[in-house]
mmCIF file of C-alpha atoms in Angstrom:
data_model
loop_
_atom_site.group_PDB
_atom_site.id
_atom_site.type_symbol
_atom_site.label_atom_id
_atom_site.label_comp_id
_atom_site.label_asym_id
_atom_site.label_seq_id
_atom_site.Cartn_x
_atom_site.Cartn_y
_atom_site.Cartn_z
ATOM 1 C CA MET A 1 17.450 15.991 -17.630
ATOM 2 C CA THR A 2 17.135 14.226 -14.295
ATOM 3 C CA VAL A 3 16.441 10.523 -14.789
ATOM 4 C CA PHE A 4 14.689 8.746 -11.960
ATOM 5 C CA LEU A 5 14.441 5.082 -11.068
ATOM 6 C CA LYS A 6 12.335 3.217 -13.581
ATOM 7 C CA ASN A 7 12.243 0.233 -11.215
ATOM 8 C CA MET A 8 10.003 1.879 -8.630
ATOM 9 C CA LYS A 9 7.536 -0.740 -7.564
ATOM 10 C CA HIS A 10 4.048 -0.386 -8.993
ATOM 11 C CA TRP A 11 5.165 2.491 -11.229
ATOM 12 C CA ASP A 12 1.936 2.465 -13.233
ATOM 13 C CA LEU A 13 -0.022 2.781 -9.997
ATOM 14 C CA VAL A 14 2.189 5.654 -8.806
ATOM 15 C CA LEU A 15 1.651 7.427 -12.140
ATOM 16 C CA ARG A 16 -2.126 6.949 -11.871
ATOM 17 C CA GLU A 17 -2.714 7.643 -8.179
ATOM 18 C CA ILE A 18 0.030 10.081 -7.220
ATOM 19 C CA PHE A 19 0.608 12.003 -10.453
ATOM 20 C CA LEU A 20 -2.875 11.542 -12.005
ATOM 21 C CA LEU A 21 -1.294 10.179 -15.173
ATOM 22 C CA PRO A 22 -2.979 6.862 -15.960
ATOM 23 C CA PRO A 23 -0.732 4.968 -18.375
ATOM 24 C CA ALA A 24 -3.793 4.132 -20.500
ATOM 25 C CA MET A 25 -4.459 7.880 -20.898
ATOM 26 C CA LEU A 26 -0.832 8.456 -21.897
ATOM 27 C CA ALA A 27 -1.078 5.654 -24.444
ATOM 28 C CA ASP A 28 -4.345 7.009 -25.866
ATOM 29 C CA ALA A 29 -2.654 10.367 -26.290
ATOM 30 C CA ALA A 30 0.370 8.683 -27.906
ATOM 31 C CA LEU A 31 2.588 9.952 -25.092
ATOM 32 C CA PRO A 32 5.367 7.831 -23.643
ATOM 33 C CA LYS A 33 5.617 7.209 -19.944
ATOM 34 C CA PRO A 34 7.830 9.861 -18.354
ATOM 35 C CA GLU A 35 11.477 8.970 -18.125
ATOM 36 C CA SER A 36 12.694 12.049 -16.254
ATOM 37 C CA ILE A 37 11.515 14.194 -13.464
ATOM 38 C CA GLU A 38 11.168 17.031 -15.954
ATOM 39 C CA ASP A 39 8.884 14.868 -18.141
ATOM 40 C CA LEU A 40 6.897 13.826 -15.115
ATOM 41 C CA ALA A 41 6.484 17.414 -13.966
ATOM 42 C CA ARG A 42 5.415 18.622 -17.428
ATOM 43 C CA LEU A 43 2.903 15.865 -17.937
ATOM 44 C CA SER A 44 1.415 16.158 -14.454
ATOM 45 C CA GLY A 45 1.331 19.954 -14.355
ATOM 46 C CA LEU A 46 3.659 20.109 -11.348
ATOM 47 C CA THR A 47 6.931 21.876 -10.877
ATOM 48 C CA VAL A 48 10.097 19.814 -10.889
ATOM 49 C CA LEU A 49 10.372 20.401 -7.117
ATOM 50 C CA GLU A 50 6.803 19.222 -6.503
ATOM 51 C CA ALA A 51 7.320 16.101 -8.621
ATOM 52 C CA THR A 52 10.624 15.405 -6.847
ATOM 53 C CA ASP A 53 9.002 15.824 -3.438
ATOM 54 C CA LEU A 54 6.217 13.367 -4.338
ATOM 55 C CA LEU A 55 8.710 10.818 -5.630
ATOM 56 C CA LEU A 56 10.763 11.145 -2.442
ATOM 57 C CA LYS A 57 7.627 10.704 -0.342
ATOM 58 C CA VAL A 58 6.661 7.508 -2.186
ATOM 59 C CA ASP A 59 10.256 6.267 -1.904
ATOM 60 C CA ALA A 60 10.271 6.905 1.849
ATOM 61 C CA LEU A 61 6.946 5.165 2.348
ATOM 62 C CA GLN A 62 8.196 2.045 0.643
ATOM 63 C CA ALA A 63 11.662 2.113 2.287
ATOM 64 C CA MET A 64 10.707 -0.860 4.470
ATOM 65 C CA PRO A 65 9.293 -3.814 2.620
ATOM 66 C CA VAL A 66 5.692 -3.076 1.715
ATOM 67 C CA SER A 67 4.573 -6.470 0.569
ATOM 68 C CA VAL A 68 4.533 -9.849 2.173
ATOM 69 C CA ASP A 69 3.926 -13.192 0.440
ATOM 70 C CA LEU A 70 1.779 -16.008 1.760
ATOM 71 C CA ALA A 71 4.677 -17.697 3.522
ATOM 72 C CA GLY A 72 5.570 -14.412 5.243
ATOM 73 C CA LEU A 73 1.978 -13.874 6.243
ATOM 74 C CA GLU A 74 1.834 -17.391 7.740
ATOM 75 C CA MET A 75 4.939 -16.549 9.746
ATOM 76 C CA MET A 76 3.398 -13.261 10.933
ATOM 77 C CA LEU A 77 0.196 -15.100 11.906
ATOM 78 C CA LYS A 78 2.141 -17.739 13.826
ATOM 79 C CA GLU A 79 4.065 -14.996 15.716
ATOM 80 C CA PHE A 80 0.806 -13.236 16.488
ATOM 81 C CA HIS A 81 -0.953 -16.405 17.696
ATOM 82 C CA ASP A 82 2.070 -17.465 19.749
ATOM 83 C CA ALA A 83 2.229 -14.023 21.412
ATOM 84 C CA ARG A 84 -1.522 -13.970 21.989
ATOM 85 C CA ASP A 85 -1.493 -17.513 23.447
ATOM 86 C CA SER A 86 1.294 -16.495 25.809
ATOM 87 C CA GLY A 87 -0.701 -13.444 26.870
ATOM 88 C CA ASP A 88 1.956 -11.081 25.544
ATOM 89 C CA ALA A 89 0.334 -9.853 22.313
ATOM 90 C CA ARG A 90 0.132 -6.178 23.287
ATOM 91 C CA ASN A 91 3.573 -5.985 24.859
ATOM 92 C CA SER A 92 5.342 -7.767 21.957
ATOM 93 C CA GLY A 93 4.019 -5.439 19.291
ATOM 94 C CA ALA A 94 2.441 -8.450 17.655
ATOM 95 C CA GLU A 95 -1.029 -7.055 17.091
ATOM 96 C CA LEU A 96 -2.053 -8.049 13.626
ATOM 97 C CA LEU A 97 -4.982 -7.014 11.453
ATOM 98 C CA LEU A 98 -5.761 -8.635 8.112
ATOM 99 C CA LEU A 99 -7.675 -5.840 6.336
ATOM 100 C CA ASP A 100 -9.472 -6.957 3.234
ATOM 101 C CA VAL A 101 -9.965 -3.877 1.038
ATOM 102 C CA ARG A 102 -11.855 -5.604 -1.757
ATOM 103 C CA SER A 103 -15.546 -4.978 -2.449
ATOM 104 C CA ARG A 104 -18.244 -6.531 -0.261
ATOM 105 C CA ALA A 105 -19.075 -9.019 -3.057
ATOM 106 C CA GLU A 106 -15.431 -10.087 -3.461
ATOM 107 C CA TYR A 107 -15.092 -10.506 0.293
ATOM 108 C CA ALA A 108 -18.318 -12.507 0.457
ATOM 109 C CA GLY A 109 -17.030 -14.720 -2.355
ATOM 110 C CA GLY A 110 -14.136 -15.886 -0.148
ATOM 111 C CA HIS A 111 -11.611 -14.411 2.183
ATOM 112 C CA LEU A 112 -8.724 -15.344 4.456
ATOM 113 C CA PRO A 113 -9.602 -16.609 7.910
ATOM 114 C CA ASP A 114 -9.398 -13.863 10.535
ATOM 115 C CA SER A 115 -9.563 -11.105 7.946
ATOM 116 C CA ILE A 116 -11.878 -8.141 8.365
ATOM 117 C CA SER A 117 -13.562 -6.367 5.517
ATOM 118 C CA ILE A 118 -12.927 -2.643 5.435
ATOM 119 C CA HIS A 119 -16.690 -2.324 4.863
ATOM 120 C CA ASP A 120 -17.457 -3.934 8.200
ATOM 121 C CA ILE A 121 -15.561 -1.491 10.396
ATOM 122 C CA ASP A 122 -15.708 2.241 11.014
ATOM 123 C CA PHE A 123 -12.403 2.778 9.244
ATOM 124 C CA SER A 124 -12.103 6.530 9.797
ATOM 125 C CA ALA A 125 -12.631 6.022 13.524
ATOM 126 C CA ARG A 126 -10.221 3.087 13.714
ATOM 127 C CA LEU A 127 -7.412 4.558 11.599
ATOM 128 C CA PRO A 128 -5.848 6.687 14.412
ATOM 129 C CA TYR A 129 -5.451 3.546 16.541
ATOM 130 C CA LEU A 130 -3.739 1.484 13.872
ATOM 131 C CA HIS A 131 -0.326 3.189 14.163
ATOM 132 C CA ALA A 132 0.867 0.459 16.563
ATOM 133 C CA VAL A 133 -0.671 -2.462 14.664
ATOM 134 C CA ARG A 134 0.723 -4.642 11.928
ATOM 135 C CA VAL A 135 -1.812 -4.377 9.143
ATOM 136 C CA VAL A 136 -1.741 -6.638 6.086
ATOM 137 C CA THR A 137 -3.961 -5.446 3.307
ATOM 138 C CA VAL A 138 -5.677 -7.941 1.008
ATOM 139 C CA GLY A 139 -6.776 -6.567 -2.344
ATOM 140 C CA ARG A 140 -8.234 -7.819 -5.595
ATOM 141 C CA ASP A 141 -4.649 -7.795 -6.987
ATOM 142 C CA ASN A 142 -1.145 -6.791 -5.930
ATOM 143 C CA ASP A 143 -1.575 -3.156 -7.038
ATOM 144 C CA HIS A 144 -4.813 -2.764 -5.049
ATOM 145 C CA ALA A 145 -3.338 -4.233 -1.862
ATOM 146 C CA TRP A 146 -0.098 -2.197 -2.260
ATOM 147 C CA SER A 147 -2.070 1.020 -2.784
ATOM 148 C CA ALA A 148 -4.014 0.389 0.450
ATOM 149 C CA ALA A 149 -0.833 -0.381 2.382
ATOM 150 C CA MET A 150 0.807 2.781 1.061
ATOM 151 C CA TYR A 151 -2.280 4.808 2.074
ATOM 152 C CA LEU A 152 -2.022 3.391 5.555
ATOM 153 C CA ARG A 153 1.710 4.113 5.741
ATOM 154 C CA ASP A 154 1.044 7.668 4.597
ATOM 155 C CA HIS A 155 -1.415 7.965 7.474
ATOM 156 C CA GLY A 156 0.978 6.752 10.168
ATOM 157 C CA VAL A 157 0.573 2.990 10.032
ATOM 158 C CA SER A 158 4.246 2.251 9.477
ATOM 159 C CA GLU A 159 3.814 -1.546 9.812
ATOM 160 C CA ALA A 160 1.323 -1.749 6.961
ATOM 161 C CA ARG A 161 2.069 -4.410 4.367
ATOM 162 C CA SER A 162 0.257 -5.694 1.338
ATOM 163 C CA LEU A 163 -0.404 -9.354 0.667
ATOM 164 C CA GLU A 164 1.295 -10.291 -2.583
ATOM 165 C CA SER A 165 -0.095 -13.216 -4.475
#
C-alpha cells in the first residue's frame, strides 16, 4: 500500500475537483477518505498510475506558494504601484491583476480596490495573455480562491496566487 501525503493543502477540494470524490459523498456512503494511492484509485475509478500522475501534477502546481495573505498582498500592491509610478511596470515583471472569482452579487456587495470581477472581462480571450502577469484570485473562501489559482497555474499562469483570509 502506497501512502501519500495527508497534509496536501486543500485535500477535500482536491478530492472533489480532481478525483470527483466529494468528501460528503464518501461520508454518505460510509466510506473513509482514501489513505493510500490504491484507495484513491479504487474509489475514483482510476488506475494507480493515473491517480499518481494526478497527485504529482497537483503537487507540481503548488510547488511555489499558492496563497498570499493580506500583508503579502499589500506588499505585492506596493511593489506594483512603485514599479508603475517609476514607469517600469512591464520591464520589472510587476504586472498585477486582482481577479475576483466570486459571483456578481458577492462582488457587488463589496470588493477589494483595483480588483476586477471575472464576470466583467472576456476571460477566455484574456487567459493566454496572463502567463506573464501576477494574478491574485479572490474567492468566497480560501478553497474557492485556491481552486481558481490552481486552475490558472494549470493553464500557464505560473504567478497565480490565491488570497487567503
